[in-house]
PDB file of C-alpha atoms in Angstrom:
ATOM      1  CA  MET W   1      -7.325 -28.298  20.512  1.00 65.00           C
ATOM      2  CA  ASP W   2      -8.494 -24.458  20.998  1.00 89.00           C
ATOM      3  CA  THR W   3     -11.456 -23.062  18.837  1.00 93.00           C
ATOM      4  CA  ILE W   4     -13.223 -19.658  17.812  1.00 95.00           C
ATOM      5  CA  ASN W   5     -16.817 -19.480  17.711  1.00 96.00           C
ATOM      6  CA  ILE W   6     -17.582 -18.696  14.043  1.00 97.00           C
ATOM      7  CA  VAL W   7     -21.579 -17.635  13.009  1.00 96.00           C
ATOM      8  CA  ARG W   8     -20.852 -17.721   9.749  1.00 96.00           C
ATOM      9  CA  ILE W   9     -18.188 -18.061   6.911  1.00 97.00           C
ATOM     10  CA  VAL W  10     -19.364 -16.483   3.401  1.00 96.00           C
ATOM     11  CA  GLU W  11     -17.530 -17.714   0.330  1.00 96.00           C
ATOM     12  CA  GLY W  12     -17.084 -15.505  -2.642  1.00 94.00           C
ATOM     13  CA  THR W  13     -18.605 -12.193  -1.209  1.00 94.00           C
ATOM     14  CA  SER W  14     -17.933  -8.868  -2.835  1.00 93.00           C
ATOM     15  CA  VAL W  15     -19.240  -6.514  -0.540  1.00 91.00           C
ATOM     16  CA  ASP W  16     -16.584  -6.997   2.482  1.00 93.00           C
ATOM     17  CA  GLY W  17     -13.409  -5.834   0.852  1.00 95.00           C
ATOM     18  CA  PRO W  18     -12.288  -5.405  -2.903  1.00 95.00           C
ATOM     19  CA  GLY W  19     -12.440  -8.631  -5.035  1.00 95.00           C
ATOM     20  CA  LEU W  20     -14.048 -11.989  -4.261  1.00 97.00           C
ATOM     21  CA  ARG W  21     -13.521 -12.659  -0.443  1.00 98.00           C
ATOM     22  CA  THR W  22     -13.816 -15.335   2.369  1.00 98.00           C
ATOM     23  CA  SER W  23     -15.563 -13.308   4.833  1.00 97.00           C
ATOM     24  CA  ILE W  24     -15.531 -14.796   8.611  1.00 98.00           C
ATOM     25  CA  TYR W  25     -18.194 -13.901  10.953  1.00 97.00           C
ATOM     26  CA  PHE W  26     -16.984 -14.279  14.651  1.00 97.00           C
ATOM     27  CA  ALA W  27     -19.175 -14.490  17.573  1.00 96.00           C
ATOM     28  CA  GLY W  28     -19.181 -11.749  20.504  1.00 94.00           C
ATOM     29  CA  CYS W  29     -19.560  -8.182  20.250  1.00 93.00           C
ATOM     30  CA  ARG W  30     -20.267  -5.636  23.166  1.00 90.00           C
ATOM     31  CA  HIS W  31     -20.291  -2.332  20.776  1.00 89.00           C
ATOM     32  CA  GLN W  32     -24.094  -3.651  20.059  1.00 86.00           C
ATOM     33  CA  CYS W  33     -24.307  -0.663  17.824  1.00 86.00           C
ATOM     34  CA  PRO W  34     -28.119   0.302  17.242  1.00 82.00           C
ATOM     35  CA  GLY W  35     -29.192  -0.773  13.599  1.00 82.00           C
ATOM     36  CA  CYS W  36     -26.405  -3.114  13.608  1.00 83.00           C
ATOM     37  CA  HIS W  37     -26.987  -5.535  10.430  1.00 80.00           C
ATOM     38  CA  ASN W  38     -25.429  -8.703  12.273  1.00 84.00           C
ATOM     39  CA  GLN W  39     -27.166  -8.628  15.685  1.00 82.00           C
ATOM     40  CA  GLN W  40     -27.216 -12.453  15.905  1.00 86.00           C
ATOM     41  CA  THR W  41     -23.388 -12.141  16.053  1.00 88.00           C
ATOM     42  CA  TRP W  42     -23.353 -10.288  19.486  1.00 90.00           C
ATOM     43  CA  ASP W  43     -23.860 -13.264  21.547  1.00 89.00           C
ATOM     44  CA  PHE W  44     -20.180 -14.765  22.475  1.00 92.00           C
ATOM     45  CA  ALA W  45     -21.945 -18.449  22.516  1.00 92.00           C
ATOM     46  CA  ALA W  46     -23.424 -18.057  19.130  1.00 94.00           C
ATOM     47  CA  GLY W  47     -22.025 -20.035  16.022  1.00 95.00           C
ATOM     48  CA  THR W  48     -19.929 -23.130  16.064  1.00 96.00           C
ATOM     49  CA  PRO W  49     -16.635 -23.869  17.258  1.00 97.00           C
ATOM     50  CA  MET W  50     -14.274 -24.600  14.688  1.00 97.00           C
ATOM     51  CA  THR W  51     -10.114 -24.811  14.698  1.00 97.00           C
ATOM     52  CA  VAL W  52      -7.472 -22.817  12.982  1.00 97.00           C
ATOM     53  CA  GLU W  53      -6.719 -25.721  10.778  1.00 97.00           C
ATOM     54  CA  GLU W  54     -10.954 -26.229  10.049  1.00 97.00           C
ATOM     55  CA  VAL W  55     -11.319 -22.585   9.103  1.00 98.00           C
ATOM     56  CA  MET W  56      -8.044 -22.646   6.931  1.00 98.00           C
ATOM     57  CA  LYS W  57      -9.187 -25.472   4.748  1.00 97.00           C
ATOM     58  CA  THR W  58     -12.342 -23.131   3.677  1.00 97.00           C
ATOM     59  CA  VAL W  59     -10.223 -20.289   3.251  1.00 98.00           C
ATOM     60  CA  CYS W  60      -7.455 -22.652   0.966  1.00 97.00           C
ATOM     61  CA  TYR W  61     -10.113 -24.227  -0.592  1.00 97.00           C
ATOM     62  CA  ASN W  62     -11.999 -20.597  -1.934  1.00 96.00           C
ATOM     63  CA  ASP W  63      -8.221 -19.237  -2.732  1.00 97.00           C
ATOM     64  CA  PHE W  64      -9.512 -15.578  -1.916  1.00 98.00           C
ATOM     65  CA  ASN W  65      -8.563 -13.112   0.490  1.00 98.00           C
ATOM     66  CA  VAL W  66      -9.804 -12.847   3.968  1.00 98.00           C
ATOM     67  CA  THR W  67     -12.095 -10.379   5.639  1.00 98.00           C
ATOM     68  CA  PHE W  68     -12.633 -10.786   9.343  1.00 98.00           C
ATOM     69  CA  SER W  69     -16.165  -9.449  10.774  1.00 96.00           C
ATOM     70  CA  GLY W  70     -18.888 -10.345  13.347  1.00 91.00           C
ATOM     71  CA  GLY W  71     -19.625  -9.767  15.871  1.00 91.00           C
ATOM     72  CA  ASP W  72     -16.370  -8.075  16.518  1.00 96.00           C
ATOM     73  CA  PRO W  73     -12.840  -9.878  16.033  1.00 97.00           C
ATOM     74  CA  MET W  74     -11.243  -7.518  18.412  1.00 98.00           C
ATOM     75  CA  TYR W  75     -13.172  -8.773  21.272  1.00 97.00           C
ATOM     76  CA  SER W  76     -11.707 -12.269  20.498  1.00 96.00           C
ATOM     77  CA  ALA W  77      -8.178 -11.424  19.439  1.00 97.00           C
ATOM     78  CA  GLN W  78      -6.448 -13.903  21.543  1.00 96.00           C
ATOM     79  CA  ALA W  79      -8.096 -16.655  20.101  1.00 95.00           C
ATOM     80  CA  ILE W  80      -8.201 -14.995  16.230  1.00 97.00           C
ATOM     81  CA  VAL W  81      -4.300 -14.366  16.165  1.00 98.00           C
ATOM     82  CA  PRO W  82      -3.154 -17.885  15.672  1.00 97.00           C
ATOM     83  CA  LEU W  83      -5.615 -17.816  12.332  1.00 98.00           C
ATOM     84  CA  ALA W  84      -4.374 -14.662  11.492  1.00 98.00           C
ATOM     85  CA  LYS W  85      -0.908 -16.010  11.289  1.00 98.00           C
ATOM     86  CA  LYS W  86      -1.856 -18.951   9.230  1.00 98.00           C
ATOM     87  CA  ILE W  87      -3.799 -16.797   6.836  1.00 98.00           C
ATOM     88  CA  LYS W  88      -1.217 -14.253   6.530  1.00 98.00           C
ATOM     89  CA  GLU W  89       1.534 -17.440   6.045  1.00 98.00           C
ATOM     90  CA  ALA W  90      -0.522 -18.997   3.015  1.00 98.00           C
ATOM     91  CA  GLY W  91      -0.275 -15.312   1.388  1.00 98.00           C
ATOM     92  CA  TYR W  92      -3.990 -13.797   1.743  1.00 98.00           C
ATOM     93  CA  SER W  93      -4.317 -10.204   3.103  1.00 98.00           C
ATOM     94  CA  ILE W  94      -6.914  -9.432   5.828  1.00 98.00           C
ATOM     95  CA  TRP W  95      -9.664  -6.890   6.296  1.00 98.00           C
ATOM     96  CA  CYS W  96     -10.707  -6.416   9.761  1.00 98.00           C
ATOM     97  CA  TYR W  97     -13.926  -4.746  10.922  1.00 97.00           C
ATOM     98  CA  THR W  98     -14.067  -3.478  14.242  1.00 97.00           C
ATOM     99  CA  GLY W  99     -16.304  -1.162  16.271  1.00 96.00           C
ATOM    100  CA  PHE W 100     -12.952   0.114  17.840  1.00 97.00           C
ATOM    101  CA  THR W 101     -11.409   2.837  16.577  1.00 97.00           C
ATOM    102  CA  PHE W 102      -7.483   2.577  15.669  1.00 98.00           C
ATOM    103  CA  GLU W 103      -6.093   5.182  18.211  1.00 97.00           C
ATOM    104  CA  GLU W 104      -8.241   3.176  20.817  1.00 97.00           C
ATOM    105  CA  ILE W 105      -6.631  -0.292  20.021  1.00 97.00           C
ATOM    106  CA  MET W 106      -3.446   1.092  20.101  1.00 96.00           C
ATOM    107  CA  GLU W 107      -3.678   3.212  23.088  1.00 96.00           C
ATOM    108  CA  ARG W 108      -6.276   1.069  25.411  1.00 94.00           C
ATOM    109  CA  GLY W 109      -6.129  -2.346  23.460  1.00 93.00           C
ATOM    110  CA  THR W 110      -4.909  -5.462  24.566  1.00 95.00           C
ATOM    111  CA  GLU W 111      -1.537  -7.042  23.346  1.00 97.00           C
ATOM    112  CA  HIS W 112      -3.633  -9.508  21.582  1.00 97.00           C
ATOM    113  CA  MET W 113      -5.969  -6.657  20.112  1.00 97.00           C
ATOM    114  CA  ARG W 114      -2.635  -4.970  18.888  1.00 98.00           C
ATOM    115  CA  GLU W 115      -1.541  -8.161  17.299  1.00 98.00           C
ATOM    116  CA  LEU W 116      -4.219  -8.703  15.423  1.00 98.00           C
ATOM    117  CA  LEU W 117      -4.081  -5.151  13.890  1.00 98.00           C
ATOM    118  CA  ARG W 118      -0.459  -5.489  12.991  1.00 98.00           C
ATOM    119  CA  LEU W 119      -1.444  -9.159  11.176  1.00 98.00           C
ATOM    120  CA  THR W 120      -4.524  -6.871   9.655  1.00 98.00           C
ATOM    121  CA  ASP W 121      -3.575  -4.840   5.858  1.00 98.00           C
ATOM    122  CA  VAL W 122      -6.909  -2.810   6.050  1.00 98.00           C
ATOM    123  CA  LEU W 123      -9.002  -1.944   9.311  1.00 98.00           C
ATOM    124  CA  VAL W 124     -12.527  -0.693   8.927  1.00 98.00           C
ATOM    125  CA  ASP W 125     -12.702   0.878  12.081  1.00 98.00           C
ATOM    126  CA  GLY W 126     -15.202   2.706  14.373  1.00 96.00           C
ATOM    127  CA  PRO W 127     -18.651   1.634  15.734  1.00 95.00           C
ATOM    128  CA  PHE W 128     -21.650   1.894  13.109  1.00 94.00           C
ATOM    129  CA  ILE W 129     -24.051   5.155  13.758  1.00 94.00           C
ATOM    130  CA  ALA W 130     -26.937   4.557  12.023  1.00 93.00           C
ATOM    131  CA  ALA W 131     -27.811   8.778  12.120  1.00 94.00           C
ATOM    132  CA  LEU W 132     -24.491   8.697   9.765  1.00 95.00           C
ATOM    133  CA  ARG W 133     -25.586   5.734   7.597  1.00 94.00           C
ATOM    134  CA  ASP W 134     -24.466   6.164   4.015  1.00 94.00           C
ATOM    135  CA  THR W 135     -24.947   3.589   1.539  1.00 92.00           C
ATOM    136  CA  THR W 136     -23.070   4.912  -0.993  1.00 94.00           C
ATOM    137  CA  LEU W 137     -19.891   4.447   0.797  1.00 94.00           C
ATOM    138  CA  LEU W 138     -17.894   1.434  -0.092  1.00 93.00           C
ATOM    139  CA  PHE W 139     -17.106  -1.313   2.319  1.00 96.00           C
ATOM    140  CA  ARG W 140     -18.811   0.465   5.323  1.00 94.00           C
ATOM    141  CA  GLY W 141     -22.138   1.755   6.815  1.00 92.00           C
ATOM    142  CA  SER W 142     -21.614   4.539   8.026  1.00 94.00           C
ATOM    143  CA  SER W 143     -19.350   8.111   7.163  1.00 96.00           C
ATOM    144  CA  ASN W 144     -17.660   8.027  10.755  1.00 97.00           C
ATOM    145  CA  GLN W 145     -15.738   4.688   9.840  1.00 97.00           C
ATOM    146  CA  ARG W 146     -12.557   4.349   8.065  1.00 98.00           C
ATOM    147  CA  LEU W 147     -10.927   2.538   5.608  1.00 98.00           C
ATOM    148  CA  ILE W 148      -6.817   2.153   7.217  1.00 98.00           C
ATOM    149  CA  ASP W 149      -4.232   1.053   5.257  1.00 98.00           C
ATOM    150  CA  VAL W 150      -2.348  -0.558   8.517  1.00 98.00           C
ATOM    151  CA  PRO W 151       0.833  -1.540   7.527  1.00 98.00           C
ATOM    152  CA  SER W 152       1.556   2.329   6.300  1.00 98.00           C
ATOM    153  CA  SER W 153      -0.373   3.464   9.418  1.00 98.00           C
ATOM    154  CA  LEU W 154       2.105   1.753  11.977  1.00 97.00           C
ATOM    155  CA  CYS W 155       5.353   2.492   9.694  1.00 96.00           C
ATOM    156  CA  ARG W 156       4.333   6.328   9.465  1.00 96.00           C
ATOM    157  CA  GLN W 157       3.098   6.853  12.892  1.00 94.00           C
ATOM    158  CA  ILE W 158      -0.081   8.294  11.462  1.00 95.00           C
ATOM    159  CA  ILE W 159      -3.202   7.020  10.327  1.00 97.00           C
ATOM    160  CA  VAL W 160      -3.324   6.469   6.558  1.00 97.00           C
ATOM    161  CA  GLU W 161      -6.919   5.988   4.822  1.00 97.00           C
ATOM    162  CA  LEU W 162      -7.673   4.229   1.508  1.00 94.00           C
TER     163      LEU W 162
END
């Protein structure tokens, strides 16, 4: 049975998107942004291997929309896509934080990254840049990061920010 390395699942958080959410922190990130507040998630071997079914039990128990964070979920997109599909089938929205930009995923990302993007409702994109840190921004750490309405952006073929 396939597993995904999960560093932690935060149940009922309000800082990773609107309302109460279940935030799933995946292991692995090569961006390694200076000033990152989740450095413990950079190691791809960090965390606990969990199956899609195990993660879904927590998602369904909490009955909140879901946020993917990390690490960077896009680095493990192939393993995460089956989970994202189950989450969407269960009727939950997905926010996804990534150090990649929307354009990078579309132009140079793997097919699995683009598939994860298509399953995402809101993408918080771009690396954290300490010099652009802004604590007044909602749901992001630096002013270069965007909150992108993914379905609208894909439909209109232009970036649609929230």
